[in-house]
XYZ file of C-alpha atoms in Angstrom:
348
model
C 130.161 114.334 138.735
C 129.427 110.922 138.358
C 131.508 108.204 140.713
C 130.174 105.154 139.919
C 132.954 102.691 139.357
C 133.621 99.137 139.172
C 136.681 97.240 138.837
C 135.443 93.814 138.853
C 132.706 94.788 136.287
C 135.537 95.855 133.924
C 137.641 92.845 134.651
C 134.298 91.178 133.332
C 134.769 93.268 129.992
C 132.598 96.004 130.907
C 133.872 99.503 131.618
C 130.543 102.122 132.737
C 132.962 104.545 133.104
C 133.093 104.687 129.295
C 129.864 104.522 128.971
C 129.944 108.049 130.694
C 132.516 109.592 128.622
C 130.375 108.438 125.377
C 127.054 110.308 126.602
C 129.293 112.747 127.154
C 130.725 113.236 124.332
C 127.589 113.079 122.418
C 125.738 115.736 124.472
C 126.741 117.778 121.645
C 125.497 116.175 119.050
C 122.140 115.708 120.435
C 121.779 119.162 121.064
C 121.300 119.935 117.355
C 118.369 117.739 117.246
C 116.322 119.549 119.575
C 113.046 120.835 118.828
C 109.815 122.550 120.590
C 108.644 119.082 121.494
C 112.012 118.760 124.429
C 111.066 119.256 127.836
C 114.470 117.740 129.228
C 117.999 116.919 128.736
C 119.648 113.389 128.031
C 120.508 111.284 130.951
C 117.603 110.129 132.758
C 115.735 106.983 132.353
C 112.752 108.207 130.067
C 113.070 110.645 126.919
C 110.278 112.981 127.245
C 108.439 115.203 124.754
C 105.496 117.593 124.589
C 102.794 117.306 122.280
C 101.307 120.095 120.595
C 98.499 119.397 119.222
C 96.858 122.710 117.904
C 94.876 122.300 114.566
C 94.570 118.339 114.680
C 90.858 117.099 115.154
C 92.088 112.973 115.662
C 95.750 113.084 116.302
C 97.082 109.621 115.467
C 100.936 108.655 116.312
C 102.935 106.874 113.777
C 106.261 104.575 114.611
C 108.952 102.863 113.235
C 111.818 100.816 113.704
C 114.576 99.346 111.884
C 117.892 99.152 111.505
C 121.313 99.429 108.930
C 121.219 95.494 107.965
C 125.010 94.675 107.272
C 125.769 97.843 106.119
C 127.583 98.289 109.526
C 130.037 95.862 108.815
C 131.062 97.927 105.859
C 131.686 101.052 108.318
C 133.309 98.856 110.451
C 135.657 97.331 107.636
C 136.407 101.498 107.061
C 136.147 102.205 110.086
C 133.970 105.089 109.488
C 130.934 105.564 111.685
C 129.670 109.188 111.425
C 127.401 108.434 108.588
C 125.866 105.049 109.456
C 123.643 106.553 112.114
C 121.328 108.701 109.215
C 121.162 105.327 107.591
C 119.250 104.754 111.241
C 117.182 107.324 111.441
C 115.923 107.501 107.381
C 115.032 103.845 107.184
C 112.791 104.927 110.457
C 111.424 107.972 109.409
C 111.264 107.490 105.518
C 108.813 104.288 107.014
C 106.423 106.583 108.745
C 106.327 109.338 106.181
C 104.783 106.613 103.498
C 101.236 107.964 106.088
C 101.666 111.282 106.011
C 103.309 111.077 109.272
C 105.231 113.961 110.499
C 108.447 112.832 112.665
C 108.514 114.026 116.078
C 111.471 112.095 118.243
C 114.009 109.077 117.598
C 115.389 106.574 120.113
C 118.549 104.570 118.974
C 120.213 101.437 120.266
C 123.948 100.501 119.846
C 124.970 97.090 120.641
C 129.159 96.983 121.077
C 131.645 94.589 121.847
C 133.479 96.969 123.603
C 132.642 101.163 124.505
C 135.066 103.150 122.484
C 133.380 106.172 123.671
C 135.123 108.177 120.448
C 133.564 105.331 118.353
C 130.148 105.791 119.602
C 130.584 109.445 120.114
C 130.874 108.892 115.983
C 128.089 107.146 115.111
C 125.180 109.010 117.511
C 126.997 112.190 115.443
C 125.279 110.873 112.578
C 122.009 109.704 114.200
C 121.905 113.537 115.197
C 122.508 114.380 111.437
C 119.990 112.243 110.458
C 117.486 113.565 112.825
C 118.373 117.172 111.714
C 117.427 116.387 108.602
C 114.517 115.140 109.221
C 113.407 117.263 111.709
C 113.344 114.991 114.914
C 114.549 115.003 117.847
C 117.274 112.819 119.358
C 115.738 112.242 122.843
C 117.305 108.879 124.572
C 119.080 105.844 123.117
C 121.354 102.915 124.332
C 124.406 101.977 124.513
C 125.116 98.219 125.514
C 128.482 96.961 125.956
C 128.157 92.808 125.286
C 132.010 91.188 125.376
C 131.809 87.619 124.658
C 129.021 88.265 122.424
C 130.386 89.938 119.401
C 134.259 91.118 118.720
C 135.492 94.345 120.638
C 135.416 96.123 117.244
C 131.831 94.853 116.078
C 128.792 96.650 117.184
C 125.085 96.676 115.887
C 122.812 100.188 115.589
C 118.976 100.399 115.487
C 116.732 102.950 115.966
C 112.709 103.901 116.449
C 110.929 107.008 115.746
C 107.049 108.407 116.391
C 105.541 110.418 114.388
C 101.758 112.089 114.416
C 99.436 112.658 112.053
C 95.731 113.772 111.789
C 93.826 111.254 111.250
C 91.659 112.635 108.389
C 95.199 113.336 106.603
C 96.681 109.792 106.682
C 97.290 108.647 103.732
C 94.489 106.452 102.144
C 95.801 104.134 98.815
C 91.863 103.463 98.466
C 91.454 106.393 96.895
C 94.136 105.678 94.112
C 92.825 105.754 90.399
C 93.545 103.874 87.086
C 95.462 106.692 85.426
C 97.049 108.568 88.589
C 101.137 108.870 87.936
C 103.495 106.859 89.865
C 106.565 109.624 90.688
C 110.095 108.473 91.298
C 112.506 110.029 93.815
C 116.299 109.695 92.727
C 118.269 107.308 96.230
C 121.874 108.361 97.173
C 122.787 104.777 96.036
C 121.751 101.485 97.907
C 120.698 102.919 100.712
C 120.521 100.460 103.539
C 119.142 97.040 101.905
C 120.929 94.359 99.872
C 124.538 94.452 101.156
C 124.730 90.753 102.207
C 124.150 90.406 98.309
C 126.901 93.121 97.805
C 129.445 91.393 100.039
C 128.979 88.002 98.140
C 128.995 89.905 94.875
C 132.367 92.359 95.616
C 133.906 89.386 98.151
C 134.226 92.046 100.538
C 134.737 89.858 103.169
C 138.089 87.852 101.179
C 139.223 90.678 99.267
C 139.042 94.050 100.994
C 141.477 95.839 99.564
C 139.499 95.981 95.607
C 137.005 98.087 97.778
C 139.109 101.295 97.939
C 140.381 101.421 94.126
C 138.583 104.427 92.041
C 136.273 103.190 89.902
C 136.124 105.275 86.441
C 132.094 103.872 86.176
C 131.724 105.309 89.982
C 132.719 109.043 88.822
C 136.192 108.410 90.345
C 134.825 106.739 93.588
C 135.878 103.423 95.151
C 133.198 100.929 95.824
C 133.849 101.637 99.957
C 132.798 104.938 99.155
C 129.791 104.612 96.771
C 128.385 101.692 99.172
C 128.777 103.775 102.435
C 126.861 106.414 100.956
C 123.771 107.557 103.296
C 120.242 106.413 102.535
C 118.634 109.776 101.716
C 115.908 111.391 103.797
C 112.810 112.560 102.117
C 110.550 113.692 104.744
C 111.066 117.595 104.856
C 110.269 117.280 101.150
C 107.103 115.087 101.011
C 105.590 117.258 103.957
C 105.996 119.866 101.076
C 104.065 118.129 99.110
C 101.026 117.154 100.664
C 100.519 120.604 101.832
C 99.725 120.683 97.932
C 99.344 117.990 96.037
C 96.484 115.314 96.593
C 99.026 112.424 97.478
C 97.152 109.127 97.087
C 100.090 106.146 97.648
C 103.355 107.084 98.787
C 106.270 103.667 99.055
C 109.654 103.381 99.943
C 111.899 101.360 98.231
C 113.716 99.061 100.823
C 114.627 95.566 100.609
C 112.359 93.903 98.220
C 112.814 96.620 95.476
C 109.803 97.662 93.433
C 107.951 94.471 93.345
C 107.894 94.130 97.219
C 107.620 97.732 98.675
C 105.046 99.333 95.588
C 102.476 97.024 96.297
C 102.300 98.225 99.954
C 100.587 101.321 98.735
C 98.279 99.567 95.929
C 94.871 98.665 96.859
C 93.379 95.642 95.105
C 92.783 95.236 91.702
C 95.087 98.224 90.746
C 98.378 98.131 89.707
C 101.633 100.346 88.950
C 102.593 100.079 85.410
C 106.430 101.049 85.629
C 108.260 101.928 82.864
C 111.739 100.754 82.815
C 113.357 102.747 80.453
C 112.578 105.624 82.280
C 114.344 104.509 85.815
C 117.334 106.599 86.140
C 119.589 103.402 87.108
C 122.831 104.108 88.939
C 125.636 103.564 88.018
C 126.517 101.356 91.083
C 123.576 98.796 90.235
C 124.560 98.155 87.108
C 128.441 97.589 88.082
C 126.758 94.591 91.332
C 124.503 93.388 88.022
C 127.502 93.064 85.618
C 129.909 91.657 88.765
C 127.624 89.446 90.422
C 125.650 88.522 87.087
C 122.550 89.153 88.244
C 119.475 89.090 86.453
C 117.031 92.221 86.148
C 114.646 90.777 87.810
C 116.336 89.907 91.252
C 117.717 93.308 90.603
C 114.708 94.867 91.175
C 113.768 92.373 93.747
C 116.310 93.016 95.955
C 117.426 97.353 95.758
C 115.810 100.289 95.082
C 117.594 100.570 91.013
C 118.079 104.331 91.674
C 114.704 105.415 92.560
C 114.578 105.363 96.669
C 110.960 106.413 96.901
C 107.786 106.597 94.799
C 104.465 108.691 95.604
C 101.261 108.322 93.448
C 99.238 111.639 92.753
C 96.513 112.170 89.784
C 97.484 113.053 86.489
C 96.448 116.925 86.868
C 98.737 117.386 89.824
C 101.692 115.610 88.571
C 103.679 118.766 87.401
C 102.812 120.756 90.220
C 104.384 117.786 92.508
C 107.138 117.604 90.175
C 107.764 121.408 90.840
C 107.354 121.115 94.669
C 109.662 117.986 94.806
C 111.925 119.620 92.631
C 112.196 123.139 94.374
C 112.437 121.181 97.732
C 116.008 119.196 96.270
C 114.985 116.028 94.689
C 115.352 114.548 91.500
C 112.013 113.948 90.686
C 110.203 112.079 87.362
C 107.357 110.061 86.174
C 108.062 106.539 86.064
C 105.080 104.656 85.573
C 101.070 105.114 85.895
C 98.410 103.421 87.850
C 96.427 100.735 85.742
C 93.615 98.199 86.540
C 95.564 94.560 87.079
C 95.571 91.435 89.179
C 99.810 92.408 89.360
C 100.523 94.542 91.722
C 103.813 95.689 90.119
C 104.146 95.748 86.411
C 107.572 96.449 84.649
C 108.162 97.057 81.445
């Protein structure tokens, strides 16, 4: 049992004895997250994890790291923290599955004002989900308690995740094609980008309260609710589909939008002809547009407009991607095709 106590450091603002109680209270959660690469348990001062590396000829590790942006101020304002902690993990892992990378193990980092060990407790339950989901392991993390620094109930969350990949199978945008099809995958919502843009637009920060009315345009959901929303995870369903399809460009849509996150995956002198009309737009995009008055075009420069990831495969595999996405629980559809251009990004 652990004995390490002391007063002055808590007279200071720091208590470690909560900082015990939290990993305790979280063992739980990380358990779920265990996979074949775990060779110990939480606690010590390295997370460690096996490699298997059977079947790879140039195994090549992929990482990530990132965090929820000011999306955490809009769990804090709720005071709900059980979901901001997948918004952790996918904005890691949905990074390193744009090379075919398969995740392995996450790390995350909490920054508090003070160690509610209940509170964090909450939000490492949904780094676990997040990890679950996309099959990773939760193997170590951080929890820093910083009074002076930020208010008691403030606290930041990041995170950073490896993944491997063989080397021949990483995904190469050089091989992209003037009439491959661009792909859409439906988002949750906003996912984790744009809310500083969301607080101006909604005055969250003045006017809290106009956050938890039901919104008829929101299906019956307040704007709290359609803004706290998870970023959704795609990984378990794009390693579906490169077992199958020939994947040549794979992007996801973060801050930036199309015209800032498509081109990452476009070599030179190509360019993705997206078709707007086709973009299922939520319904929450159009109600920051029509609030904020926003034009289309910073629209799409700033959130994803519905369609959280794209992937670019040739013409003659695009239904049988469309099946595998599909079948695997995404709303899949063609949204654009490749073209030769100087523009990387081409909406119309």
């Amino acid at each position: 049992m652990m004995k390490s106590f002391s007063e002055s450091y808590r007279a200071a603002g720091v208590d470690i004895t909560a900082g015990y109680k939290a990993v305790e209270l979280m063992k739980k959660h990380i358990a779920r997250t265990r996979n074949e690469g775990c060779v110990d348990d939480v606690g010590g001062f390295g997370g460690c994890f096996g490699l298997n590396l059977a079947g790879m000829e140039e195994p090549v590790l992929v990482s990530g790291t990132d965090g929820c942006g000011t999306k955490v101020k809009l769990a804090i304002l709720m005071d709900k923290h059980d979901t901001i902690g997948i918004d952790a993990v996918a904005m890691c892992v949905n990074d390193i599955i744009c090379c075919g990378a398969k995740p392995l193990f996450f790390l995350d980092y909490i920054a508090c004002g003070k160690n509610i060990p209940e509170k964090i407790a909450g939000i490492v339950s949904g780094v676990a989900e997040g990890c679950v989901q996309s099959g990773a392991a939760l193997i170590g993390g951080e929890t820093a308690e910083h009074p002076g620094m930020m208010p008691v109930e403030d606290y930041d969350l990041a995170g950073f995740a490896v993944g491997i990949v063989d080397k021949k199978k990483i995904i190469d945008k050089n091989r992209m094609k003037p009439g491959d099809v661009v792909i859409g995958l439906a988002s949750t919502g906003i996912h984790s980008n744009g809310f500083s843009l969301c607080r101006k637009v909604f005055d969250i920060d003045s006017n809290p309260d106009s956050l938890y009315e039901a919104r008829e345009e929101l299906g019956g959901k307040s704007i709290a609710e359609t803004l706290l929303t998870p970023t959704k995870i795609y990984v378990k369903s794009i390693l579906a589909l490169l077992e199958k399809v020939d994947v040549r460009g794979i992007s996801h849509i973060t801050g930036g939008g199309f015209y800032e996150n498509i081109p990452r995956s476009i070599p030179d002198g190509l360019g993705a002809k997206i078709d707007k009309s086709a973009v299922k737009v939520l319904p929450i995009f159009d109600l920051i547009a029509k609030t904020g008055n926003i034009p289309e075009r910073d629209m799409f420069n700033t959130y994803n407009m519905g369609v959280g990831m794209s992937v670019v495969v040739p013409a003659a595999e695009a239904e049988t991607a469309l099946e595998i996405l599909r079948a695997n629980g995404e709303d899949a559809y063609v949204i654009g095709e490749i073209v030769e251009s100087g523009d990387k990004v081409i909406l119309g």
